[in-house]
């Protein structure tokens, strides 16, 4: 592979295929939560798979943990 992060390239292709089948694209927060919670991967592994740095992975995982409130108005 000629890419700097072959795993990130593969992850992008995978998420694009899933989005096509599901009819929507998962957010980076959803991807990180899936990799961490369902597949039990650590932050360093998630960063390597997605082509991001561990600090961004930690931030995305923290965002996944925030309570989701319904929109008001």
Short mmCIF file of C-alpha atoms in Angstrom, two decimals:
data_model
loop_
_atom_site.label_atom_id
_atom_site.label_comp_id
_atom_site.label_asym_id
_atom_site.label_seq_id
_atom_site.Cartn_x
_atom_site.Cartn_y
_atom_site.Cartn_z
CA UNK A 1 0.00 0.00 0.00
CA UNK A 2 1.21 3.44 -0.83
CA UNK A 3 -0.87 5.24 1.79
CA UNK A 4 0.63 6.56 5.01
CA UNK A 5 -2.19 4.97 7.03
CA UNK A 6 -3.45 1.87 5.15
CA UNK A 7 -5.78 1.02 8.03
CA UNK A 8 -7.38 4.48 7.85
CA UNK A 9 -7.92 4.05 4.11
CA UNK A 10 -9.56 0.66 4.75
CA UNK A 11 -11.70 2.08 7.56
CA UNK A 12 -12.89 4.89 5.27
CA UNK A 13 -13.87 2.37 2.58
CA UNK A 14 -15.63 0.20 5.16
CA UNK A 15 -17.63 3.06 6.68
CA UNK A 16 -18.57 4.28 3.20
CA UNK A 17 -19.93 0.82 2.32
CA UNK A 18 -21.85 0.61 5.61
CA UNK A 19 -23.26 4.10 5.06
CA UNK A 20 -24.42 3.13 1.60
CA UNK A 21 -26.27 0.08 2.95
CA UNK A 22 -27.66 1.86 6.02
CA UNK A 23 -28.66 5.04 4.24
CA UNK A 24 -26.68 7.31 6.55
CA UNK A 25 -23.06 7.99 7.44
CA UNK A 26 -22.04 7.37 11.05
CA UNK A 27 -20.31 10.25 12.80
CA UNK A 28 -16.72 9.98 14.03
CA UNK A 29 -18.17 9.93 17.57
CA UNK A 30 -20.35 6.92 16.69
CA UNK A 31 -17.42 5.17 15.01
CA UNK A 32 -15.20 5.69 18.05
CA UNK A 33 -17.89 4.46 20.44
CA UNK A 34 -18.44 1.37 18.28
CA UNK A 35 -14.76 0.52 18.16
CA UNK A 36 -14.31 1.09 21.89
CA UNK A 37 -17.54 -0.22 23.39
CA UNK A 38 -18.51 -3.01 21.04
CA UNK A 39 -15.14 -4.17 19.76
CA UNK A 40 -13.28 -3.36 23.00
CA UNK A 41 -10.39 -1.60 21.26
CA UNK A 42 -8.12 0.83 23.09
CA UNK A 43 -7.63 4.45 22.11
CA UNK A 44 -4.23 3.82 20.49
CA UNK A 45 -5.69 1.04 18.35
CA UNK A 46 -8.69 3.19 17.41
CA UNK A 47 -6.35 6.02 16.42
CA UNK A 48 -4.33 3.67 14.22
CA UNK A 49 -7.43 2.24 12.56
CA UNK A 50 -9.06 5.59 11.86
CA UNK A 51 -5.86 7.51 11.06
CA UNK A 52 -6.26 10.05 13.85
CA UNK A 53 -4.13 10.80 16.87
CA UNK A 54 -4.96 9.33 20.30
CA UNK A 55 -5.93 12.75 21.70
CA UNK A 56 -8.66 13.11 19.07
CA UNK A 57 -9.85 9.57 19.81
CA UNK A 58 -10.06 10.42 23.50
CA UNK A 59 -12.07 13.55 22.70
CA UNK A 60 -14.44 11.64 20.44
CA UNK A 61 -14.96 8.99 23.09
CA UNK A 62 -15.68 11.71 25.68
CA UNK A 63 -18.23 13.22 23.30
CA UNK A 64 -19.90 9.82 23.00
CA UNK A 65 -20.27 9.71 26.79
CA UNK A 66 -22.02 13.08 27.06
CA UNK A 67 -25.74 12.88 27.71
CA UNK A 68 -27.81 13.50 24.61
CA UNK A 69 -30.68 15.88 25.16
CA UNK A 70 -33.59 16.23 22.75
CA UNK A 71 -33.73 19.57 20.93
CA UNK A 72 -35.91 22.17 22.57
CA UNK A 73 -37.92 24.84 20.90
#
